[in-house]
mmCIF file of C-alpha atoms and ligand atoms in Angstrom:
data_model
loop_
_atom_site.group_PDB
_atom_site.id
_atom_site.type_symbol
_atom_site.label_atom_id
_atom_site.label_comp_id
_atom_site.label_asym_id
_atom_site.label_seq_id
_atom_site.Cartn_x
_atom_site.Cartn_y
_atom_site.Cartn_z
ATOM 1 C CA UNK K 1 34.837 -34.754 -2.207
ATOM 2 C CA UNK K 2 33.358 -33.749 1.159
ATOM 3 C CA UNK K 3 29.899 -32.199 1.071
ATOM 4 C CA UNK K 4 29.669 -28.547 2.062
ATOM 5 C CA UNK K 5 26.780 -26.708 3.712
ATOM 6 C CA UNK K 6 27.856 -23.079 3.758
ATOM 7 C CA UNK K 7 24.362 -21.765 4.356
ATOM 8 C CA UNK K 8 23.384 -24.201 7.024
ATOM 9 C CA UNK K 9 24.468 -21.905 9.836
ATOM 10 C CA UNK K 10 22.044 -19.194 8.702
ATOM 11 C CA UNK K 11 18.954 -18.504 10.773
ATOM 12 C CA UNK K 12 15.877 -20.238 9.400
ATOM 13 C CA UNK K 13 13.456 -17.708 7.832
ATOM 14 C CA UNK K 14 9.688 -17.919 8.125
ATOM 15 C CA UNK K 15 7.969 -17.238 4.794
ATOM 16 C CA UNK K 16 6.115 -13.915 4.656
ATOM 17 C CA UNK K 17 2.724 -14.699 6.228
ATOM 18 C CA UNK K 18 0.735 -12.976 3.469
ATOM 19 C CA UNK K 19 2.567 -14.702 0.651
ATOM 20 C CA UNK K 20 2.410 -18.022 2.492
ATOM 21 C CA UNK K 21 -1.363 -17.667 2.672
ATOM 22 C CA UNK K 22 -1.602 -17.531 -1.148
ATOM 23 C CA UNK K 23 0.003 -20.975 -1.418
ATOM 24 C CA UNK K 24 -2.049 -22.448 1.438
ATOM 25 C CA UNK K 25 -5.283 -21.208 -0.100
ATOM 26 C CA UNK K 26 -4.367 -22.577 -3.531
ATOM 27 C CA UNK K 27 -3.656 -26.002 -2.016
ATOM 28 C CA UNK K 28 -7.005 -26.167 -0.162
ATOM 29 C CA UNK K 29 -9.378 -28.456 -2.133
ATOM 30 C CA UNK K 30 -12.598 -27.256 -0.407
ATOM 31 C CA UNK K 31 -15.058 -25.600 -2.785
ATOM 32 C CA UNK K 32 -16.510 -23.057 -0.337
ATOM 33 C CA UNK K 33 -13.117 -21.636 0.673
ATOM 34 C CA UNK K 34 -12.767 -17.824 0.692
ATOM 35 C CA UNK K 35 -9.487 -15.914 0.427
ATOM 36 C CA UNK K 36 -9.503 -12.669 2.429
ATOM 37 C CA UNK K 37 -5.692 -12.636 2.576
ATOM 38 C CA UNK K 38 -3.311 -10.884 0.228
ATOM 39 C CA UNK K 39 -4.278 -7.404 -0.950
ATOM 40 C CA UNK K 40 -5.287 -7.872 -4.550
ATOM 41 C CA UNK K 41 -8.526 -6.527 -5.981
ATOM 42 C CA UNK K 42 -11.054 -9.143 -7.040
ATOM 43 C CA UNK K 43 -14.167 -8.573 -9.103
ATOM 44 C CA UNK K 44 -17.628 -10.115 -8.559
ATOM 45 C CA UNK K 45 -16.384 -13.280 -10.295
ATOM 46 C CA UNK K 46 -13.466 -13.537 -7.879
ATOM 47 C CA UNK K 47 -10.937 -12.659 -10.597
ATOM 48 C CA UNK K 48 -8.131 -10.090 -10.639
ATOM 49 C CA UNK K 49 -8.493 -9.017 -14.260
ATOM 50 C CA UNK K 50 -6.048 -7.011 -16.335
ATOM 51 C CA UNK K 51 -7.701 -3.591 -16.645
ATOM 52 C CA UNK K 52 -9.187 -3.022 -20.100
ATOM 53 C CA UNK K 53 -7.232 0.211 -20.438
ATOM 54 C CA UNK K 54 -4.009 -1.613 -19.515
ATOM 55 C CA UNK K 55 -4.670 -4.106 -22.312
ATOM 56 C CA UNK K 56 -5.235 -1.208 -24.715
ATOM 57 C CA UNK K 57 -1.981 0.454 -23.604
ATOM 58 C CA UNK K 58 -0.090 -2.836 -23.988
ATOM 59 C CA UNK K 59 -1.457 -3.210 -27.472
ATOM 60 C CA UNK K 60 -0.295 0.318 -28.291
ATOM 61 C CA UNK K 61 3.164 -0.397 -26.837
ATOM 62 C CA UNK K 62 3.432 -3.616 -28.816
ATOM 63 C CA UNK K 63 2.750 -1.656 -31.981
ATOM 64 C CA UNK K 64 4.948 1.351 -31.293
ATOM 65 C CA UNK K 65 7.798 0.374 -28.982
ATOM 66 C CA UNK K 66 11.027 0.279 -30.951
ATOM 67 C CA UNK K 67 13.624 -0.640 -28.368
ATOM 68 C CA UNK K 68 14.119 -2.552 -25.150
ATOM 69 C CA UNK K 69 17.404 -0.798 -24.445
ATOM 70 C CA UNK K 70 18.262 0.356 -20.911
ATOM 71 C CA UNK K 71 16.266 3.160 -19.318
ATOM 72 C CA UNK K 72 18.720 4.143 -16.538
ATOM 73 C CA UNK K 73 18.453 3.916 -12.739
ATOM 74 C CA UNK K 74 16.024 6.843 -12.511
ATOM 75 C CA UNK K 75 13.547 5.245 -14.903
ATOM 76 C CA UNK K 76 11.174 6.706 -17.445
ATOM 77 C CA UNK K 77 10.775 10.510 -17.245
ATOM 78 C CA UNK K 78 7.346 10.431 -18.938
ATOM 79 C CA UNK K 79 6.102 7.950 -16.321
ATOM 80 C CA UNK K 80 7.475 10.053 -13.466
ATOM 81 C CA UNK K 81 6.008 13.270 -14.839
ATOM 82 C CA UNK K 82 2.535 11.948 -15.619
ATOM 83 C CA UNK K 83 2.236 9.912 -12.422
ATOM 84 C CA UNK K 84 3.264 12.943 -10.332
ATOM 85 C CA UNK K 85 0.476 14.914 -11.992
ATOM 86 C CA UNK K 86 -2.078 12.277 -10.920
ATOM 87 C CA UNK K 87 -0.745 11.851 -7.415
ATOM 88 C CA UNK K 88 0.023 15.448 -6.448
ATOM 89 C CA UNK K 89 -1.959 17.538 -8.948
ATOM 90 C CA UNK K 90 -0.555 20.213 -11.206
ATOM 91 C CA UNK K 91 0.982 22.385 -8.499
ATOM 92 C CA UNK K 92 2.074 19.655 -6.063
ATOM 93 C CA UNK K 93 1.225 21.826 -3.101
ATOM 94 C CA UNK K 94 3.467 24.606 -4.368
ATOM 95 C CA UNK K 95 6.586 22.526 -3.688
ATOM 96 C CA UNK K 96 9.445 21.465 -5.937
ATOM 97 C CA UNK K 97 9.336 17.786 -6.840
ATOM 98 C CA UNK K 98 11.753 15.148 -8.120
ATOM 99 C CA UNK K 99 11.185 11.441 -8.581
ATOM 100 C CA UNK K 100 12.735 8.082 -9.341
ATOM 101 C CA UNK K 101 10.990 5.004 -10.725
ATOM 102 C CA UNK K 102 11.181 1.877 -8.580
ATOM 103 C CA UNK K 103 10.322 -1.827 -8.729
ATOM 104 C CA UNK K 104 6.840 -1.556 -7.198
ATOM 105 C CA UNK K 105 5.723 0.128 -3.997
ATOM 106 C CA UNK K 106 7.816 -2.185 -1.838
ATOM 107 C CA UNK K 107 10.870 -1.234 -3.904
ATOM 108 C CA UNK K 108 9.939 2.415 -3.388
ATOM 109 C CA UNK K 109 9.710 1.978 0.377
ATOM 110 C CA UNK K 110 12.976 0.051 0.491
ATOM 111 C CA UNK K 111 14.771 2.712 -1.559
ATOM 112 C CA UNK K 112 13.326 5.435 0.663
ATOM 113 C CA UNK K 113 14.455 3.472 3.719
ATOM 114 C CA UNK K 114 17.968 3.216 2.254
ATOM 115 C CA UNK K 115 18.018 6.984 1.829
ATOM 116 C CA UNK K 116 16.941 7.501 5.449
ATOM 117 C CA UNK K 117 19.703 5.153 6.583
ATOM 118 C CA UNK K 118 22.354 6.868 4.412
ATOM 119 C CA UNK K 119 21.155 10.204 5.742
ATOM 120 C CA UNK K 120 21.783 8.873 9.268
ATOM 121 C CA UNK K 121 18.230 9.402 10.474
ATOM 122 C CA UNK K 122 17.946 8.316 14.097
ATOM 123 C CA UNK K 123 14.569 6.699 13.974
ATOM 124 C CA UNK K 124 11.375 6.156 12.017
ATOM 125 C CA UNK K 125 8.004 6.272 13.795
ATOM 126 C CA UNK K 126 5.389 3.761 12.733
ATOM 127 C CA UNK K 127 1.778 3.432 13.883
ATOM 128 C CA UNK K 128 0.502 -0.035 14.771
ATOM 129 C CA UNK K 129 -1.034 -2.069 13.401
ATOM 130 C CA UNK K 130 0.585 -1.517 10.045
ATOM 131 C CA UNK K 131 1.351 -3.438 6.846
ATOM 132 C CA UNK K 132 3.179 -6.617 7.800
ATOM 133 C CA UNK K 133 6.215 -5.732 5.629
ATOM 134 C CA UNK K 134 6.856 -2.206 6.935
ATOM 135 C CA UNK K 135 8.903 -3.200 9.941
ATOM 136 C CA UNK K 136 10.924 -5.726 7.903
ATOM 137 C CA UNK K 137 11.825 -3.045 5.347
ATOM 138 C CA UNK K 138 13.116 -0.562 7.917
ATOM 139 C CA UNK K 139 14.831 -3.257 9.964
ATOM 140 C CA UNK K 140 16.653 -4.386 6.803
ATOM 141 C CA UNK K 141 18.433 -1.034 6.527
ATOM 142 C CA UNK K 142 19.220 -0.893 10.256
ATOM 143 C CA UNK K 143 16.881 1.985 11.106
ATOM 144 C CA UNK K 144 15.625 2.198 14.672
ATOM 145 C CA UNK K 145 11.855 2.068 14.890
ATOM 146 C CA UNK K 146 9.548 3.807 17.296
ATOM 147 C CA UNK K 147 5.984 2.539 17.348
ATOM 148 C CA UNK K 148 2.755 3.997 18.645
ATOM 149 C CA UNK K 149 -0.752 2.610 18.760
ATOM 150 C CA UNK K 150 -2.729 3.936 15.804
ATOM 151 C CA UNK K 151 -5.963 1.969 15.991
ATOM 152 C CA UNK K 152 -8.065 0.163 18.596
ATOM 153 C CA UNK K 153 -9.269 -2.989 16.845
ATOM 154 C CA UNK K 154 -11.917 -3.844 19.443
ATOM 155 C CA UNK K 155 -13.474 -0.387 19.281
ATOM 156 C CA UNK K 156 -12.640 0.186 15.591
ATOM 157 C CA UNK K 157 -11.400 3.726 16.261
ATOM 158 C CA UNK K 158 -8.245 5.671 15.410
ATOM 159 C CA UNK K 159 -6.227 6.651 18.500
ATOM 160 C CA UNK K 160 -5.623 10.210 17.414
ATOM 161 C CA UNK K 161 -4.365 11.484 20.761
ATOM 162 C CA UNK K 162 -1.875 8.633 21.176
ATOM 163 C CA UNK K 163 -0.551 9.273 17.690
ATOM 164 C CA UNK K 164 -0.138 13.018 18.227
ATOM 165 C CA UNK K 165 1.498 12.528 21.622
ATOM 166 C CA UNK K 166 4.006 10.044 20.180
ATOM 167 C CA UNK K 167 4.899 12.384 17.359
ATOM 168 C CA UNK K 168 5.336 15.192 19.860
ATOM 169 C CA UNK K 169 7.878 13.010 21.655
ATOM 170 C CA UNK K 170 9.872 12.315 18.477
ATOM 171 C CA UNK K 171 13.272 13.985 18.109
ATOM 172 C CA UNK K 172 13.809 16.643 15.426
ATOM 173 C CA UNK K 173 14.919 14.982 12.216
ATOM 174 C CA UNK K 174 13.211 11.668 12.969
ATOM 175 C CA UNK K 175 11.206 10.199 10.118
ATOM 176 C CA UNK K 176 7.535 9.296 10.405
ATOM 177 C CA UNK K 177 5.734 6.775 8.225
ATOM 178 C CA UNK K 178 2.212 7.739 7.181
ATOM 179 C CA UNK K 179 -0.234 6.071 4.805
ATOM 180 C CA UNK K 180 -1.864 8.323 2.233
ATOM 181 C CA UNK K 181 -5.258 6.580 2.202
ATOM 182 C CA UNK K 182 -7.034 3.240 2.594
ATOM 183 C CA UNK K 183 -4.905 2.383 5.631
ATOM 184 C CA UNK K 184 -3.373 -1.083 5.531
ATOM 185 C CA UNK K 185 -4.557 -3.033 7.540
ATOM 186 C CA UNK K 186 -7.325 -1.016 9.243
ATOM 187 C CA UNK K 187 -9.053 0.871 6.406
ATOM 188 C CA UNK K 188 -9.286 3.801 8.823
ATOM 189 C CA UNK K 189 -9.352 7.306 7.382
ATOM 190 C CA UNK K 190 -8.318 10.478 9.207
ATOM 191 C CA UNK K 191 -10.394 13.646 9.392
ATOM 192 C CA UNK K 192 -9.122 16.862 7.753
ATOM 193 C CA UNK K 193 -8.622 18.266 11.268
ATOM 194 C CA UNK K 194 -6.460 15.294 12.290
ATOM 195 C CA UNK K 195 -4.311 15.710 9.171
ATOM 196 C CA UNK K 196 -3.869 19.367 10.074
ATOM 197 C CA UNK K 197 -2.906 18.440 13.614
ATOM 198 C CA UNK K 198 -0.355 15.927 12.322
ATOM 199 C CA UNK K 199 1.018 18.548 9.919
ATOM 200 C CA UNK K 200 1.379 21.029 12.782
ATOM 201 C CA UNK K 201 3.349 18.564 14.926
ATOM 202 C CA UNK K 202 5.577 17.486 12.028
ATOM 203 C CA UNK K 203 6.327 21.116 11.142
ATOM 204 C CA UNK K 204 6.912 22.176 14.740
ATOM 205 C CA UNK K 205 9.188 19.218 15.537
ATOM 206 C CA UNK K 206 11.043 19.254 12.196
ATOM 207 C CA UNK K 207 10.170 15.634 11.365
ATOM 208 C CA UNK K 208 10.531 14.025 7.936
ATOM 209 C CA UNK K 209 7.322 12.347 6.709
ATOM 210 C CA UNK K 210 7.486 9.307 4.451
ATOM 211 C CA UNK K 211 4.145 8.477 2.832
ATOM 212 C CA UNK K 212 3.266 4.980 1.742
ATOM 213 C CA UNK K 213 0.860 5.736 -1.095
ATOM 214 C CA UNK K 214 -0.384 2.384 -2.384
ATOM 215 C CA UNK K 215 -4.153 2.782 -2.747
ATOM 216 C CA UNK K 216 -4.843 6.274 -4.067
ATOM 217 C CA UNK K 217 -8.203 6.335 -5.833
ATOM 218 C CA UNK K 218 -9.561 3.214 -4.160
ATOM 219 C CA UNK K 219 -10.951 4.961 -1.087
ATOM 220 C CA UNK K 220 -13.054 8.042 -1.776
ATOM 221 C CA UNK K 221 -11.514 9.127 -5.104
ATOM 222 C CA UNK K 222 -8.070 10.053 -6.469
ATOM 223 C CA UNK K 223 -8.123 13.675 -5.295
ATOM 224 C CA UNK K 224 -10.017 13.033 -2.057
ATOM 225 C CA UNK K 225 -7.619 10.242 -1.087
ATOM 226 C CA UNK K 226 -4.611 12.546 -1.448
ATOM 227 C CA UNK K 227 -6.116 15.448 0.500
ATOM 228 C CA UNK K 228 -4.506 14.564 3.857
ATOM 229 C CA UNK K 229 -1.119 13.996 2.242
ATOM 230 C CA UNK K 230 -1.397 17.352 0.444
ATOM 231 C CA UNK K 231 -2.130 19.057 3.775
ATOM 232 C CA UNK K 232 1.198 17.742 5.027
ATOM 233 C CA UNK K 233 3.051 18.542 1.788
ATOM 234 C CA UNK K 234 1.853 22.140 1.945
ATOM 235 C CA UNK K 235 2.805 22.582 5.593
ATOM 236 C CA UNK K 236 6.128 20.909 6.302
ATOM 237 C CA UNK K 237 9.784 21.044 5.186
ATOM 238 C CA UNK K 238 10.582 18.060 3.001
ATOM 239 C CA UNK K 239 8.405 15.028 2.263
ATOM 240 C CA UNK K 240 9.113 11.594 0.777
ATOM 241 C CA UNK K 241 6.355 9.691 -1.002
ATOM 242 C CA UNK K 242 6.533 6.022 -2.046
ATOM 243 C CA UNK K 243 3.929 5.398 -4.751
ATOM 244 C CA UNK K 244 2.680 2.003 -5.888
ATOM 245 C CA UNK K 245 0.818 1.393 -9.158
ATOM 246 C CA UNK K 246 0.062 -2.218 -8.184
ATOM 247 C CA UNK K 247 -3.495 -1.634 -7.060
ATOM 248 C CA UNK K 248 -4.575 1.549 -8.828
ATOM 249 C CA UNK K 249 -3.514 0.170 -12.229
ATOM 250 C CA UNK K 250 -3.847 -3.541 -11.306
ATOM 251 C CA UNK K 251 -0.217 -3.963 -12.340
ATOM 252 C CA UNK K 252 0.820 -6.080 -9.365
ATOM 253 C CA UNK K 253 3.368 -8.350 -11.002
ATOM 254 C CA UNK K 254 4.792 -5.631 -13.249
ATOM 255 C CA UNK K 255 6.402 -4.035 -10.168
ATOM 256 C CA UNK K 256 5.657 -0.414 -10.961
ATOM 257 C CA UNK K 257 6.258 2.369 -8.485
ATOM 258 C CA UNK K 258 8.172 5.537 -7.689
ATOM 259 C CA UNK K 259 9.700 7.600 -4.918
ATOM 260 C CA UNK K 260 9.082 11.336 -5.014
ATOM 261 C CA UNK K 261 10.855 13.950 -2.916
ATOM 262 C CA UNK K 262 9.100 17.275 -2.349
ATOM 263 C CA UNK K 263 10.558 20.404 -0.788
ATOM 264 C CA UNK K 264 11.823 23.907 -1.533
ATOM 265 C CA UNK K 265 15.529 23.479 -2.174
ATOM 266 C CA UNK K 266 16.314 21.890 -5.519
ATOM 267 C CA UNK K 267 19.894 21.052 -4.537
ATOM 268 C CA UNK K 268 18.627 18.996 -1.603
ATOM 269 C CA UNK K 269 16.102 17.103 -3.769
ATOM 270 C CA UNK K 270 18.761 16.514 -6.445
ATOM 271 C CA UNK K 271 21.140 15.029 -3.881
ATOM 272 C CA UNK K 272 18.349 12.872 -2.519
ATOM 273 C CA UNK K 273 17.470 11.538 -5.972
ATOM 274 C CA UNK K 274 21.169 11.094 -6.801
ATOM 275 C CA UNK K 275 21.575 8.935 -3.713
ATOM 276 C CA UNK K 276 18.448 6.950 -4.488
ATOM 277 C CA UNK K 277 19.741 6.373 -8.040
ATOM 278 C CA UNK K 278 23.159 5.276 -6.822
ATOM 279 C CA UNK K 279 21.541 2.852 -4.432
ATOM 280 C CA UNK K 280 19.319 1.538 -7.240
ATOM 281 C CA UNK K 281 22.370 1.065 -9.474
ATOM 282 C CA UNK K 282 24.134 -0.932 -6.792
ATOM 283 C CA UNK K 283 21.157 -3.168 -6.059
ATOM 284 C CA UNK K 284 19.046 -3.777 -9.183
ATOM 285 C CA UNK K 285 20.654 -1.306 -11.604
ATOM 286 C CA UNK K 286 17.414 -0.017 -13.095
ATOM 287 C CA UNK K 287 13.702 -0.607 -12.659
ATOM 288 C CA UNK K 288 11.581 -2.865 -14.893
ATOM 289 C CA UNK K 289 10.243 -0.772 -17.770
ATOM 290 C CA UNK K 290 7.023 -2.399 -18.927
ATOM 291 C CA UNK K 291 4.616 -1.352 -16.150
ATOM 292 C CA UNK K 292 5.852 2.225 -16.193
ATOM 293 C CA UNK K 293 5.495 2.389 -19.976
ATOM 294 C CA UNK K 294 1.879 1.212 -19.597
ATOM 295 C CA UNK K 295 1.138 3.861 -16.956
ATOM 296 C CA UNK K 296 2.696 6.599 -19.097
ATOM 297 C CA UNK K 297 0.771 5.403 -22.171
ATOM 298 C CA UNK K 298 -2.469 5.625 -20.174
ATOM 299 C CA UNK K 299 -1.894 8.935 -18.457
ATOM 300 C CA UNK K 300 -0.519 10.734 -21.526
ATOM 301 C CA UNK K 301 -3.408 9.789 -23.769
ATOM 302 C CA UNK K 302 -6.602 11.890 -23.740
ATOM 303 C CA UNK K 303 -8.868 8.884 -24.303
ATOM 304 C CA UNK K 304 -7.064 6.268 -22.210
ATOM 305 C CA UNK K 305 -6.775 8.394 -19.073
ATOM 306 C CA UNK K 306 -10.568 8.875 -18.650
ATOM 307 C CA UNK K 307 -11.048 5.141 -19.296
ATOM 308 C CA UNK K 308 -8.605 4.418 -16.458
ATOM 309 C CA UNK K 309 -10.407 6.862 -14.139
ATOM 310 C CA UNK K 310 -13.679 5.011 -14.900
ATOM 311 C CA UNK K 311 -12.225 1.558 -14.275
ATOM 312 C CA UNK K 312 -10.603 2.724 -11.058
ATOM 313 C CA UNK K 313 -14.022 4.044 -10.069
ATOM 314 C CA UNK K 314 -15.611 0.642 -10.793
ATOM 315 C CA UNK K 315 -13.180 -1.020 -8.377
ATOM 316 C CA UNK K 316 -13.751 1.662 -5.736
ATOM 317 C CA UNK K 317 -17.535 1.432 -5.970
ATOM 318 C CA UNK K 318 -17.552 -2.360 -5.758
ATOM 319 C CA UNK K 319 -15.387 -2.313 -2.643
ATOM 320 C CA UNK K 320 -17.557 0.354 -1.009
ATOM 321 C CA UNK K 321 -20.680 -1.728 -1.693
ATOM 322 C CA UNK K 322 -19.097 -4.868 -0.251
ATOM 323 C CA UNK K 323 -18.004 -2.810 2.755
ATOM 324 C CA UNK K 324 -21.529 -1.614 3.455
ATOM 325 C CA UNK K 325 -22.897 -5.164 3.268
ATOM 326 C CA UNK K 326 -20.014 -6.549 5.374
ATOM 327 C CA UNK K 327 -20.481 -3.848 8.019
ATOM 328 C CA UNK K 328 -24.119 -4.825 8.420
ATOM 329 C CA UNK K 329 -23.408 -8.567 8.466
ATOM 330 C CA UNK K 330 -20.454 -8.423 10.887
ATOM 331 C CA UNK K 331 -22.169 -5.909 13.201
ATOM 332 C CA UNK K 332 -24.678 -8.643 14.091
ATOM 333 C CA UNK K 333 -21.816 -10.335 15.938
ATOM 334 C CA UNK K 334 -19.935 -7.254 17.181
ATOM 335 C CA UNK K 335 -21.741 -3.861 16.946
ATOM 336 C CA UNK K 336 -18.386 -2.046 16.675
ATOM 337 C CA UNK K 337 -17.831 -3.739 13.308
ATOM 338 C CA UNK K 338 -20.442 -1.416 11.816
ATOM 339 C CA UNK K 339 -17.319 0.788 11.512
ATOM 340 C CA UNK K 340 -16.221 -1.324 8.516
ATOM 341 C CA UNK K 341 -18.826 0.587 6.510
ATOM 342 C CA UNK K 342 -17.189 3.963 7.025
ATOM 343 C CA UNK K 343 -13.659 2.695 6.494
ATOM 344 C CA UNK K 344 -12.156 2.779 3.011
ATOM 345 C CA UNK K 345 -10.192 0.798 0.471
ATOM 346 C CA UNK K 346 -9.350 -2.862 0.531
ATOM 347 C CA UNK K 347 -8.811 -3.686 4.182
ATOM 348 C CA UNK K 348 -10.400 -3.834 7.602
ATOM 349 C CA UNK K 349 -9.132 -5.631 10.655
ATOM 350 C CA UNK K 350 -11.282 -7.908 12.796
ATOM 351 C CA UNK K 351 -10.981 -8.532 16.529
ATOM 352 C CA UNK K 352 -9.877 -12.157 16.343
ATOM 353 C CA UNK K 353 -6.973 -14.020 17.939
ATOM 354 C CA UNK K 354 -4.276 -15.692 15.795
ATOM 355 C CA UNK K 355 -5.394 -19.058 17.206
ATOM 356 C CA UNK K 356 -8.957 -18.413 16.092
ATOM 357 C CA UNK K 357 -7.739 -17.276 12.664
ATOM 358 C CA UNK K 358 -6.091 -20.656 12.216
ATOM 359 C CA UNK K 359 -9.090 -22.523 13.550
ATOM 360 C CA UNK K 360 -11.392 -20.582 11.243
ATOM 361 C CA UNK K 361 -9.159 -21.511 8.333
ATOM 362 C CA UNK K 362 -9.094 -25.189 9.272
ATOM 363 C CA UNK K 363 -12.760 -25.529 10.195
ATOM 364 C CA UNK K 364 -14.571 -23.085 7.923
ATOM 365 C CA UNK K 365 -12.198 -22.479 4.980
ATOM 366 C CA UNK K 366 -11.890 -18.705 5.488
ATOM 367 C CA UNK K 367 -8.345 -17.423 4.938
ATOM 368 C CA UNK K 368 -6.905 -14.268 6.518
ATOM 369 C CA UNK K 369 -3.530 -13.411 8.059
ATOM 370 C CA UNK K 370 -3.054 -13.929 11.809
ATOM 371 C CA UNK K 371 -3.538 -10.202 12.327
ATOM 372 C CA UNK K 372 -7.254 -10.579 11.472
ATOM 373 C CA UNK K 373 -6.951 -8.302 8.430
ATOM 374 C CA UNK K 374 -9.550 -8.958 5.757
ATOM 375 C CA UNK K 375 -9.445 -7.952 2.110
ATOM 376 C CA UNK K 376 -13.038 -6.873 1.527
ATOM 377 C CA UNK K 377 -12.582 -7.313 -2.236
ATOM 378 C CA UNK K 378 -12.005 -11.015 -1.535
ATOM 379 C CA UNK K 379 -15.763 -11.411 -1.028
ATOM 380 C CA UNK K 380 -18.392 -11.574 -3.720
ATOM 381 C CA UNK K 381 -21.579 -9.795 -2.720
ATOM 382 C CA UNK K 382 -23.366 -13.141 -2.552
ATOM 383 C CA UNK K 383 -20.714 -14.454 -0.116
ATOM 384 C CA UNK K 384 -20.803 -11.622 2.414
ATOM 385 C CA UNK K 385 -23.553 -12.981 4.655
ATOM 386 C CA UNK K 386 -22.139 -16.501 4.700
ATOM 387 C CA UNK K 387 -18.589 -15.239 5.372
ATOM 388 C CA UNK K 388 -19.866 -13.201 8.335
ATOM 389 C CA UNK K 389 -21.846 -16.209 9.627
ATOM 390 C CA UNK K 390 -18.750 -18.366 9.424
ATOM 391 C CA UNK K 391 -16.386 -15.766 10.952
ATOM 392 C CA UNK K 392 -18.726 -14.393 13.652
ATOM 393 C CA UNK K 393 -18.363 -17.186 16.244
ATOM 394 C CA UNK K 394 -14.554 -16.901 16.116
ATOM 395 C CA UNK K 395 -14.413 -13.171 16.915
ATOM 396 C CA UNK K 396 -13.053 -12.198 20.318
HETATM 397 C C1 LMR S 401 -0.891 -6.696 0.950
HETATM 398 O O1 LMR S 401 -0.745 -5.981 1.945
HETATM 399 O O2 LMR S 401 -1.548 -7.739 0.984
HETATM 400 C C2 LMR S 401 -0.277 -6.282 -0.336
HETATM 401 O O3 LMR S 401 0.373 -5.078 -0.204
HETATM 402 C C3 LMR S 401 0.555 -7.334 -0.946
HETATM 403 C C4 LMR S 401 1.876 -7.516 -0.269
HETATM 404 O O4 LMR S 401 2.900 -7.398 -0.950
HETATM 405 O O5 LMR S 401 1.913 -7.787 0.936
#
């Protein structure tokens, strides 16, 4: 029998740079190596622990869950209801809301992208730099992308005027991707005035915002982190929000997320959710149930919810402390990097060339993606000074 190679004519694919970094780091035998790559929270011991409240909820589920039968493409209504309450508050900006559970935040973004493509949206506008997977997700559904510069890495400042001008040049009906908080990769927050300015442009131009909400609660606090998004929700027509529970509940591998649609016309939201559900059915049928059941068991319970709020706070406070120390240590090499201290969440981005990133990795055992993004939670407090000493000479 002749040998076949049906797939040999396919284009070779590069592994995702962030995921590739995990394997490279694991294979490095050096003891002083530091992983500032993929965005997972690490504690002072360098671990990514299961939250105590998640363990308690799993225990409860083990005792009470009576069936593993299907949950349907739209997922668990209790999860969707309780998560919406956390994310948007009781009145969700006075808008109607409908949601669908998804396999993680990436699944939420992909489903939202599929809806934009089905809805024949012309284009989605994306600020750069952005999360390495954003462009791949929208490219996969054939959406055109418009980009604008969001952040000056050398100066560590948000380019507010460039962003507003780009949005003003968008065509009515275009979508615009925004990040709710803890911007990936820059950590940059926006002022209340800037959020209002963005809301005004979106409303005036009739754009459709899609929020990537992956870090709520890890910046300034759960309500504070959503304030900018709520400004937009209150001011514009319809809004899509992709929520991830990976970081805020440390549920990374459980793939727990949701897409919410907010607006004023129930029939429009229902059609949107119906289309999202039909796409889900045709791609993965229905979302994994376990993570969502954990989230619902936490948020519905009067003792577990406060325990979760406390643990989320512990993560937030640790990252803010590391940030302050890192800002001071890195500013010795580049004064602009003092800005790391006022940024929020897991990430900041350093002015460093991809060549120097690789050299730094080879020579000093510090791992980060080529973009120069660092996960501040990847450092223990005792490592901050030595990491900055090792990275400093490679900055551009
Ligand atoms: C990250 O940005 O590192 C995380 O969101 C993990 C991922 O899937 O890329």
